[in-house]
mmCIF file of C-alpha atoms and ligand atoms in Angstrom:
data_model
loop_
_atom_site.group_PDB
_atom_site.id
_atom_site.type_symbol
_atom_site.label_atom_id
_atom_site.label_comp_id
_atom_site.label_asym_id
_atom_site.label_seq_id
_atom_site.Cartn_x
_atom_site.Cartn_y
_atom_site.Cartn_z
ATOM 1 C CA MET X 1 25.111 -2.968 10.339
ATOM 2 C CA ASN X 2 26.258 -6.164 8.742
ATOM 3 C CA ILE X 3 23.547 -8.580 7.123
ATOM 4 C CA ASP X 4 23.995 -12.267 6.843
ATOM 5 C CA VAL X 5 22.787 -12.588 3.586
ATOM 6 C CA ALA X 6 22.892 -16.328 3.729
ATOM 7 C CA ALA X 7 20.695 -15.994 7.519
ATOM 8 C CA LEU X 8 18.265 -13.655 5.250
ATOM 9 C CA ARG X 9 18.079 -16.007 2.220
ATOM 10 C CA SER X 10 17.257 -19.041 5.154
ATOM 11 C CA GLY X 11 14.143 -17.088 6.579
ATOM 12 C CA GLN X 12 15.782 -15.910 9.773
ATOM 13 C CA ARG X 13 13.070 -13.489 10.840
ATOM 14 C CA ARG X 14 15.489 -11.339 12.882
ATOM 15 C CA THR X 15 17.589 -11.086 10.144
ATOM 16 C CA LEU X 16 15.066 -9.690 8.149
ATOM 17 C CA ALA X 17 14.046 -7.409 10.828
ATOM 18 C CA ARG X 18 17.539 -5.915 10.582
ATOM 19 C CA ALA X 19 17.681 -5.677 7.057
ATOM 20 C CA ILE X 20 14.722 -3.683 6.670
ATOM 21 C CA THR X 21 16.103 -1.415 9.863
ATOM 22 C CA LEU X 22 18.889 -1.062 7.312
ATOM 23 C CA ILE X 23 17.303 0.156 4.276
ATOM 24 C CA GLU X 24 15.006 2.390 6.283
ATOM 25 C CA SER X 25 17.747 4.211 7.679
ATOM 26 C CA THR X 26 18.837 7.161 5.747
ATOM 27 C CA ALA X 27 22.720 6.837 7.259
ATOM 28 C CA HIS X 28 23.382 3.511 5.937
ATOM 29 C CA ARG X 29 22.415 3.947 2.222
ATOM 30 C CA ALA X 30 25.694 2.521 0.615
ATOM 31 C CA GLN X 31 25.180 -0.553 2.823
ATOM 32 C CA ALA X 32 21.678 -1.059 2.031
ATOM 33 C CA GLU X 33 22.136 -0.707 -1.625
ATOM 34 C CA ALA X 34 24.875 -3.325 -1.787
ATOM 35 C CA LEU X 35 22.353 -5.715 0.172
ATOM 36 C CA LEU X 36 19.655 -5.104 -2.343
ATOM 37 C CA ALA X 37 21.787 -5.570 -5.213
ATOM 38 C CA GLN X 38 22.873 -8.949 -3.405
ATOM 39 C CA LEU X 39 19.323 -10.066 -3.872
ATOM 40 C CA GLY X 40 19.257 -11.021 -7.412
ATOM 41 C CA PRO X 41 16.202 -10.912 -9.680
ATOM 42 C CA ALA X 42 12.912 -11.251 -7.823
ATOM 43 C CA PRO X 43 11.439 -14.339 -7.440
ATOM 44 C CA GLU X 44 8.097 -14.897 -10.060
ATOM 45 C CA SER X 45 6.708 -17.351 -7.558
ATOM 46 C CA SER X 46 6.049 -14.464 -5.000
ATOM 47 C CA LEU X 47 2.745 -12.642 -5.058
ATOM 48 C CA ARG X 48 2.457 -9.072 -4.191
ATOM 49 C CA ILE X 49 -0.810 -7.933 -3.195
ATOM 50 C CA GLY X 50 -1.700 -4.224 -2.756
ATOM 51 C CA LEU X 51 -4.579 -3.483 -0.189
ATOM 52 C CA SER X 52 -6.069 -0.478 0.688
ATOM 53 C CA GLY X 53 -9.249 1.422 2.038
ATOM 54 C CA PRO X 54 -10.295 3.927 4.419
ATOM 55 C CA PRO X 55 -9.790 3.837 7.995
ATOM 56 C CA GLY X 56 -12.102 1.468 10.025
ATOM 57 C CA VAL X 57 -13.141 -0.559 6.834
ATOM 58 C CA GLY X 58 -11.578 -3.624 7.997
ATOM 59 C CA LYS X 59 -8.304 -4.214 6.656
ATOM 60 C CA SER X 60 -6.539 -5.587 9.566
ATOM 61 C CA THR X 61 -9.377 -8.030 10.282
ATOM 62 C CA LEU X 62 -9.483 -9.054 6.492
ATOM 63 C CA ILE X 63 -5.482 -9.212 6.370
ATOM 64 C CA GLU X 64 -5.695 -11.427 9.451
ATOM 65 C CA ALA X 65 -8.159 -13.721 8.367
ATOM 66 C CA LEU X 66 -7.043 -13.839 4.305
ATOM 67 C CA GLY X 67 -3.562 -14.140 5.900
ATOM 68 C CA LEU X 68 -4.355 -17.137 8.086
ATOM 69 C CA HIS X 69 -5.809 -18.979 5.182
ATOM 70 C CA ALA X 70 -3.089 -18.428 2.834
ATOM 71 C CA ILE X 71 -0.773 -20.007 5.494
ATOM 72 C CA ASP X 72 -3.343 -22.924 5.362
ATOM 73 C CA GLN X 73 -2.995 -23.201 1.601
ATOM 74 C CA GLY X 74 0.894 -23.275 2.382
ATOM 75 C CA HIS X 75 2.240 -19.913 1.833
ATOM 76 C CA LYS X 76 4.473 -17.611 3.796
ATOM 77 C CA VAL X 77 2.731 -14.230 4.682
ATOM 78 C CA ALA X 78 4.581 -11.148 5.083
ATOM 79 C CA VAL X 79 2.672 -7.811 5.639
ATOM 80 C CA LEU X 80 3.854 -4.338 5.114
ATOM 81 C CA ALA X 81 1.761 -1.544 6.268
ATOM 82 C CA ILE X 82 2.355 2.048 4.812
ATOM 83 C CA ASP X 83 0.561 4.763 6.728
ATOM 84 C CA PRO X 84 0.853 8.171 5.263
ATOM 85 C CA SER X 85 -0.646 9.582 8.041
ATOM 86 C CA SER X 86 2.354 8.914 9.975
ATOM 87 C CA VAL X 87 4.295 11.426 7.410
ATOM 88 C CA GLN X 88 2.481 14.238 9.485
ATOM 89 C CA SER X 89 2.228 12.554 12.694
ATOM 90 C CA GLY X 90 5.627 10.886 13.093
ATOM 91 C CA GLY X 91 4.287 7.720 14.209
ATOM 92 C CA ALA X 92 3.714 4.735 12.449
ATOM 93 C CA ILE X 93 -0.136 3.614 13.651
ATOM 94 C CA LEU X 94 -0.391 0.866 11.104
ATOM 95 C CA GLY X 95 0.997 -2.798 11.743
ATOM 96 C CA ASP X 96 0.730 -2.248 15.334
ATOM 97 C CA LYS X 97 0.752 -5.954 16.478
ATOM 98 C CA THR X 98 -2.499 -5.595 18.121
ATOM 99 C CA ARG X 99 -4.493 -5.103 15.124
ATOM 100 C CA MET X 100 -3.225 -8.751 13.819
ATOM 101 C CA PRO X 101 -3.105 -10.710 16.846
ATOM 102 C CA LEU X 102 -2.959 -14.444 15.453
ATOM 103 C CA LEU X 103 -0.730 -13.542 12.455
ATOM 104 C CA SER X 104 1.718 -11.435 14.179
ATOM 105 C CA THR X 105 2.537 -14.553 16.378
ATOM 106 C CA HIS X 106 2.335 -16.923 13.796
ATOM 107 C CA PRO X 107 5.872 -18.287 12.737
ATOM 108 C CA ARG X 108 5.136 -18.172 8.864
ATOM 109 C CA ALA X 109 3.957 -14.665 9.405
ATOM 110 C CA PHE X 110 6.236 -11.261 9.521
ATOM 111 C CA ILE X 111 4.200 -8.199 10.081
ATOM 112 C CA ARG X 112 6.140 -4.749 9.721
ATOM 113 C CA PRO X 113 4.873 -1.128 9.900
ATOM 114 C CA SER X 114 6.502 1.607 7.753
ATOM 115 C CA PRO X 115 8.092 4.311 9.759
ATOM 116 C CA ALA X 116 7.374 7.670 9.102
ATOM 117 C CA GLY X 117 9.534 9.422 6.656
ATOM 118 C CA ASP X 118 9.900 13.063 5.227
ATOM 119 C CA THR X 119 7.504 12.385 2.186
ATOM 120 C CA LEU X 120 5.062 9.778 1.397
ATOM 121 C CA GLY X 121 7.058 8.933 -1.687
ATOM 122 C CA GLY X 122 10.084 8.292 0.713
ATOM 123 C CA VAL X 123 8.025 6.109 3.377
ATOM 124 C CA ALA X 124 6.642 3.858 0.290
ATOM 125 C CA ARG X 125 9.912 3.826 -1.575
ATOM 126 C CA ARG X 126 11.511 1.844 1.113
ATOM 127 C CA SER X 127 8.346 -0.275 1.356
ATOM 128 C CA PHE X 128 9.197 -1.407 -2.274
ATOM 129 C CA GLU X 129 12.809 -2.408 -0.649
ATOM 130 C CA ALA X 130 11.034 -3.781 2.542
ATOM 131 C CA LEU X 131 9.079 -6.382 -0.139
ATOM 132 C CA ARG X 132 12.208 -7.343 -1.987
ATOM 133 C CA LEU X 133 14.005 -8.023 1.345
ATOM 134 C CA CYS X 134 10.549 -10.126 2.458
ATOM 135 C CA GLU X 135 10.556 -12.363 -0.854
ATOM 136 C CA ALA X 136 14.532 -12.906 -0.694
ATOM 137 C CA ALA X 137 13.311 -14.331 2.801
ATOM 138 C CA GLY X 138 11.166 -17.031 1.383
ATOM 139 C CA TYR X 139 7.877 -14.874 2.079
ATOM 140 C CA ASP X 140 5.490 -15.658 -1.209
ATOM 141 C CA LEU X 141 2.706 -13.704 -0.287
ATOM 142 C CA ILE X 142 3.439 -9.974 0.313
ATOM 143 C CA ILE X 143 0.504 -7.840 1.259
ATOM 144 C CA VAL X 144 1.108 -4.307 1.160
ATOM 145 C CA GLU X 145 -1.614 -2.409 3.209
ATOM 146 C CA THR X 146 -2.367 1.468 3.102
ATOM 147 C CA VAL X 147 -4.870 3.806 4.507
ATOM 148 C CA GLY X 148 -6.802 5.199 1.593
ATOM 149 C CA VAL X 149 -5.869 8.872 1.262
ATOM 150 C CA GLY X 150 -5.458 9.063 -2.648
ATOM 151 C CA GLN X 151 -1.673 9.219 -3.329
ATOM 152 C CA SER X 152 -0.629 6.079 -1.321
ATOM 153 C CA GLU X 153 -3.080 3.780 -3.574
ATOM 154 C CA ILE X 154 -0.983 5.000 -6.516
ATOM 155 C CA ALA X 155 2.260 3.905 -4.515
ATOM 156 C CA VAL X 156 0.808 0.706 -3.457
ATOM 157 C CA SER X 157 -0.323 -0.056 -7.129
ATOM 158 C CA GLN X 158 2.745 0.500 -8.484
ATOM 159 C CA MET X 159 4.494 -2.578 -6.431
ATOM 160 C CA SER X 160 1.727 -4.918 -6.260
ATOM 161 C CA ASP X 161 0.729 -7.746 -8.764
ATOM 162 C CA ILE X 162 -2.856 -7.224 -7.501
ATOM 163 C CA PHE X 163 -4.357 -4.209 -6.272
ATOM 164 C CA VAL X 164 -7.231 -4.933 -4.100
ATOM 165 C CA LEU X 165 -9.822 -1.868 -2.831
ATOM 166 C CA LEU X 166 -11.671 -2.647 0.239
ATOM 167 C CA VAL X 167 -14.852 -0.655 0.966
ATOM 168 C CA GLN X 168 -17.858 -0.824 3.110
ATOM 169 C CA ALA X 169 -21.419 -1.535 2.299
ATOM 170 C CA ALA X 170 -23.126 2.115 3.412
ATOM 171 C CA SER X 171 -26.747 2.709 4.210
ATOM 172 C CA GLY X 172 -27.212 5.039 1.312
ATOM 173 C CA ASP X 173 -26.594 4.184 -2.291
ATOM 174 C CA ASP X 174 -22.885 5.134 -2.269
ATOM 175 C CA LEU X 175 -19.914 3.233 -1.364
ATOM 176 C CA GLN X 176 -18.361 4.677 1.391
ATOM 177 C CA GLY X 177 -14.918 6.620 0.589
ATOM 178 C CA ILE X 178 -14.853 5.316 -2.597
ATOM 179 C CA LYS X 179 -13.360 7.342 -5.541
ATOM 180 C CA ARG X 180 -13.879 7.078 -8.971
ATOM 181 C CA GLY X 181 -10.033 7.248 -10.011
ATOM 182 C CA ILE X 182 -9.014 4.808 -7.230
ATOM 183 C CA MET X 183 -11.919 2.500 -8.065
ATOM 184 C CA GLU X 184 -10.208 2.329 -11.710
ATOM 185 C CA LEU X 185 -6.802 1.125 -9.917
ATOM 186 C CA ALA X 186 -8.433 -1.972 -8.428
ATOM 187 C CA ASP X 187 -8.242 -5.578 -9.829
ATOM 188 C CA LEU X 188 -10.426 -6.711 -7.331
ATOM 189 C CA LEU X 189 -13.262 -4.682 -5.296
ATOM 190 C CA VAL X 190 -14.190 -6.585 -1.949
ATOM 191 C CA ILE X 191 -16.944 -4.935 0.018
ATOM 192 C CA ASN X 192 -16.512 -5.706 3.632
ATOM 193 C CA LYS X 193 -19.026 -6.101 6.683
ATOM 194 C CA ALA X 194 -21.323 -8.555 4.665
ATOM 195 C CA ASP X 195 -22.815 -9.482 7.907
ATOM 196 C CA GLY X 196 -25.670 -8.628 10.371
ATOM 197 C CA GLU X 197 -27.353 -5.751 10.045
ATOM 198 C CA LEU X 198 -25.347 -4.408 6.572
ATOM 199 C CA GLN X 199 -25.510 -7.864 4.864
ATOM 200 C CA HIS X 200 -28.390 -6.626 2.814
ATOM 201 C CA SER X 201 -26.929 -3.247 2.104
ATOM 202 C CA ALA X 202 -23.865 -5.234 0.962
ATOM 203 C CA GLN X 203 -25.130 -7.436 -1.090
ATOM 204 C CA ARG X 204 -27.135 -4.487 -2.779
ATOM 205 C CA SER X 205 -23.694 -2.517 -3.127
ATOM 206 C CA LEU X 206 -22.148 -5.974 -4.726
ATOM 207 C CA ALA X 207 -24.866 -6.105 -7.345
ATOM 208 C CA ASP X 208 -24.256 -2.354 -8.083
ATOM 209 C CA CYS X 209 -20.711 -2.437 -8.253
ATOM 210 C CA LYS X 210 -21.060 -5.337 -10.489
ATOM 211 C CA ALA X 211 -23.377 -3.435 -12.823
ATOM 212 C CA ALA X 212 -21.085 -0.515 -12.942
ATOM 213 C CA LEU X 213 -17.611 -2.381 -13.579
ATOM 214 C CA PRO X 214 -18.065 -3.180 -17.246
ATOM 215 C CA PHE X 215 -18.307 0.649 -17.860
ATOM 216 C CA LEU X 216 -15.189 1.583 -15.924
ATOM 217 C CA PRO X 217 -12.057 1.824 -17.796
ATOM 218 C CA ALA X 218 -10.096 -1.548 -17.758
ATOM 219 C CA ARG X 219 -6.757 -1.152 -16.092
ATOM 220 C CA ARG X 220 -5.665 -4.177 -17.728
ATOM 221 C CA GLU X 221 -7.091 -5.158 -20.938
ATOM 222 C CA TYR X 222 -6.670 -8.952 -20.057
ATOM 223 C CA TRP X 223 -8.678 -8.529 -16.694
ATOM 224 C CA HIS X 224 -12.156 -6.954 -15.756
ATOM 225 C CA THR X 225 -12.257 -5.730 -12.405
ATOM 226 C CA ARG X 226 -14.311 -8.044 -10.115
ATOM 227 C CA ALA X 227 -16.303 -7.531 -7.094
ATOM 228 C CA CYS X 228 -17.174 -9.685 -4.188
ATOM 229 C CA ALA X 229 -18.686 -9.449 -0.350
ATOM 230 C CA VAL X 230 -17.098 -10.675 2.603
ATOM 231 C CA SER X 231 -17.425 -10.574 6.472
ATOM 232 C CA ALA X 232 -13.799 -10.424 7.684
ATOM 233 C CA LEU X 233 -15.072 -10.534 10.885
ATOM 234 C CA GLU X 234 -16.931 -13.960 10.558
ATOM 235 C CA ARG X 235 -14.262 -14.852 7.826
ATOM 236 C CA GLN X 236 -17.046 -15.488 5.348
ATOM 237 C CA GLY X 237 -16.600 -15.043 1.240
ATOM 238 C CA LEU X 238 -12.948 -15.851 2.106
ATOM 239 C CA ASP X 239 -13.141 -18.771 -0.259
ATOM 240 C CA THR X 240 -14.637 -16.513 -3.179
ATOM 241 C CA LEU X 241 -12.024 -13.791 -2.574
ATOM 242 C CA TRP X 242 -8.928 -16.358 -2.464
ATOM 243 C CA GLN X 243 -9.927 -17.730 -5.836
ATOM 244 C CA HIS X 244 -10.223 -14.385 -7.466
ATOM 245 C CA LEU X 245 -6.895 -13.666 -6.270
ATOM 246 C CA MET X 246 -5.450 -17.059 -7.837
ATOM 247 C CA ASP X 247 -7.632 -16.603 -11.109
ATOM 248 C CA LEU X 248 -5.711 -13.275 -11.593
ATOM 249 C CA ARG X 249 -2.617 -14.682 -10.421
ATOM 250 C CA ARG X 250 -2.983 -17.291 -13.181
ATOM 251 C CA VAL X 251 -3.665 -15.427 -15.728
ATOM 252 C CA LEU X 252 -0.550 -12.933 -15.007
ATOM 253 C CA GLY X 253 1.440 -16.049 -14.943
ATOM 254 C CA ASP X 254 0.449 -16.321 -18.483
ATOM 255 C CA SER X 255 2.620 -15.438 -21.829
ATOM 256 C CA GLY X 256 5.152 -13.746 -19.344
ATOM 257 C CA ARG X 257 2.699 -10.692 -18.184
ATOM 258 C CA LEU X 258 3.956 -10.594 -14.598
ATOM 259 C CA THR X 259 7.655 -10.433 -16.114
ATOM 260 C CA HIS X 260 6.549 -7.458 -18.016
ATOM 261 C CA GLU X 261 4.287 -5.812 -15.347
ATOM 262 C CA ARG X 262 7.105 -5.927 -12.823
ATOM 263 C CA ALA X 263 9.926 -4.810 -14.981
ATOM 264 C CA GLU X 264 7.417 -1.765 -15.680
ATOM 265 C CA GLN X 265 6.834 -1.543 -11.774
ATOM 266 C CA SER X 266 10.861 -1.494 -11.343
ATOM 267 C CA ILE X 267 11.033 1.609 -13.970
ATOM 268 C CA ALA X 268 8.211 3.323 -12.103
ATOM 269 C CA TRP X 269 10.268 3.070 -8.703
ATOM 270 C CA MET X 270 13.487 3.996 -10.514
ATOM 271 C CA GLN X 271 12.210 7.294 -11.606
ATOM 272 C CA ARG X 272 10.169 7.763 -8.089
ATOM 273 C CA GLU X 273 13.931 7.282 -7.097
ATOM 274 C CA ALA X 274 15.621 9.519 -9.358
ATOM 275 C CA THR X 275 12.711 12.479 -8.535
ATOM 276 C CA GLU X 276 13.179 11.745 -5.047
ATOM 277 C CA LEU X 277 16.988 12.409 -5.236
ATOM 278 C CA LEU X 278 16.932 15.157 -7.142
ATOM 279 C CA HIS X 279 14.596 16.954 -4.742
ATOM 280 C CA VAL X 280 17.038 16.091 -1.903
ATOM 281 C CA ALA X 281 19.779 17.313 -4.159
ATOM 282 C CA LEU X 282 18.171 20.251 -5.090
ATOM 283 C CA ARG X 283 17.074 21.001 -1.175
ATOM 284 C CA GLU X 284 20.237 20.243 0.225
ATOM 285 C CA HIS X 285 22.851 21.547 -2.351
ATOM 286 C CA HIS X 286 21.030 24.411 -4.067
ATOM 287 C CA SER X 287 19.384 25.738 -1.350
ATOM 288 C CA ALA X 288 20.942 29.300 -2.230
ATOM 289 C CA LEU X 289 19.741 28.932 -6.162
ATOM 290 C CA GLN X 290 16.366 27.731 -5.399
ATOM 291 C CA MET X 291 15.942 30.656 -2.795
ATOM 292 C CA GLN X 292 16.874 32.971 -5.041
ATOM 293 C CA LEU X 293 14.697 31.524 -7.768
ATOM 294 C CA GLU X 294 11.891 31.553 -5.348
ATOM 295 C CA HIS X 295 12.254 35.337 -4.618
ATOM 296 C CA GLU X 296 12.427 36.201 -8.257
ATOM 297 C CA VAL X 297 9.162 33.924 -8.926
ATOM 298 C CA ARG X 298 7.398 36.030 -5.902
ATOM 299 C CA GLU X 299 8.529 39.438 -7.353
ATOM 300 C CA GLN X 300 7.005 38.178 -10.926
ATOM 301 C CA ARG X 301 10.517 39.067 -12.250
ATOM 302 C CA ILE X 302 10.614 35.501 -13.882
ATOM 303 C CA THR X 303 7.414 32.838 -14.535
ATOM 304 C CA PRO X 304 7.373 29.622 -12.879
ATOM 305 C CA ALA X 305 8.352 27.937 -16.118
ATOM 306 C CA GLU X 306 11.335 30.077 -16.578
HETATM 307 P P1 LIG S 1 -8.921 -0.992 9.281
HETATM 308 O O1 LIG S 1 -8.784 -0.021 10.095
HETATM 309 O O2 LIG S 1 -9.492 -0.695 8.089
HETATM 310 O O3 LIG S 1 -7.630 -2.087 9.807
HETATM 311 O O4 LIG S 1 -10.125 -1.768 9.991
HETATM 312 P P2 LIG S 1 -10.328 -2.599 11.583
HETATM 313 O O5 LIG S 1 -10.065 -3.887 10.718
HETATM 314 O O6 LIG S 1 -9.345 -2.336 12.393
HETATM 315 O O7 LIG S 1 -11.560 -2.899 11.743
HETATM 316 C C1 LIG S 1 -12.504 -1.414 12.097
HETATM 317 C C2 LIG S 1 -13.732 -1.987 12.875
HETATM 318 O O8 LIG S 1 -14.445 -2.500 11.909
HETATM 319 C C3 LIG S 1 -13.308 -3.160 13.947
HETATM 320 O O9 LIG S 1 -13.817 -2.952 15.145
HETATM 321 C C4 LIG S 1 -14.038 -4.548 13.340
HETATM 322 O O10 LIG S 1 -13.991 -5.372 14.329
HETATM 323 C C5 LIG S 1 -14.520 -4.285 12.429
HETATM 324 N N1 LIG S 1 -15.080 -4.848 11.474
HETATM 325 C C6 LIG S 1 -13.929 -5.741 10.614
HETATM 326 N N2 LIG S 1 -14.225 -6.274 9.716
HETATM 327 C C7 LIG S 1 -15.723 -6.544 9.941
HETATM 328 C C8 LIG S 1 -16.945 -7.478 9.472
HETATM 329 O O11 LIG S 1 -16.612 -8.134 8.473
HETATM 330 N N3 LIG S 1 -17.946 -7.270 9.980
HETATM 331 C C9 LIG S 1 -18.275 -6.330 10.848
HETATM 332 N N4 LIG S 1 -19.611 -6.440 11.328
HETATM 333 N N5 LIG S 1 -17.524 -5.825 11.306
HETATM 334 C C10 LIG S 1 -15.889 -5.761 10.838
#
């Protein structure tokens, strides 16, 4: 599979789609790595946003609204969807074109689901490479979406400059499906469905969040997690959300923080890559040794640590 790097750089969508297929394929790894090496350093002008939230919270509705808003501001938007459930089910559910009908047909947008992989690590790791390809093709706002099931948020937060957690106002006091550990990853907490019957509880949840946030450990010393309420469906509150994103973007741009954070992210991805390759090597080349050791541990002849 030959990829024309000049065509990729000029933003040709078909070439970008083929390039992503190449990096996702396990059969052409050497070629994929050669392509990635040709991309050079990532552009500092791009913004990588990770977005996570439980199923049904309104992720695709918000991405459609926010993506169109960003395009109005002159950006080119790429959406990469990581679906951890596809690891089990074998299918990529997210990124289906019907989920974002306007954005998926917009000439300044590119939407791509991540396929099923053997492991979540495997899926997410190719998404990081896909993100780099989108940047090379001139997309300057990359949204990486994942369903919140724990592990995947960590992977996504490691490939984004800004991590947004989407939650829904609940009828009770608690925010639905939000775990404290995940909340601590977020730069921005967005309460969706602040409309109709949920309007009131959304505002109350927002007030609760704002009260609780100062007591959460800060993810970054120079940024306090913010919260806002939106209605993705009615496109309310998007200006405020966008303003928060741009504020953090500005703060990140100061004193080389973005450069530093991205370097740290690249190192985290290198470590993931190494771990994954070691797993594969162990499975493929040392399965006899592994089976023997498993047997000895099972029989309690040696300890797991030994
Ligand atoms: P996802 O699974 O997180 O991607 O959620 P979707 O974007 O598919 O939305 C799930 C359901 O919630 C759909 O029926 C949407 O129409 C609805 N929804 C999304 N955003 C809003 C909102 O702001 N207000 C209301 N009332 N419904 C919404």
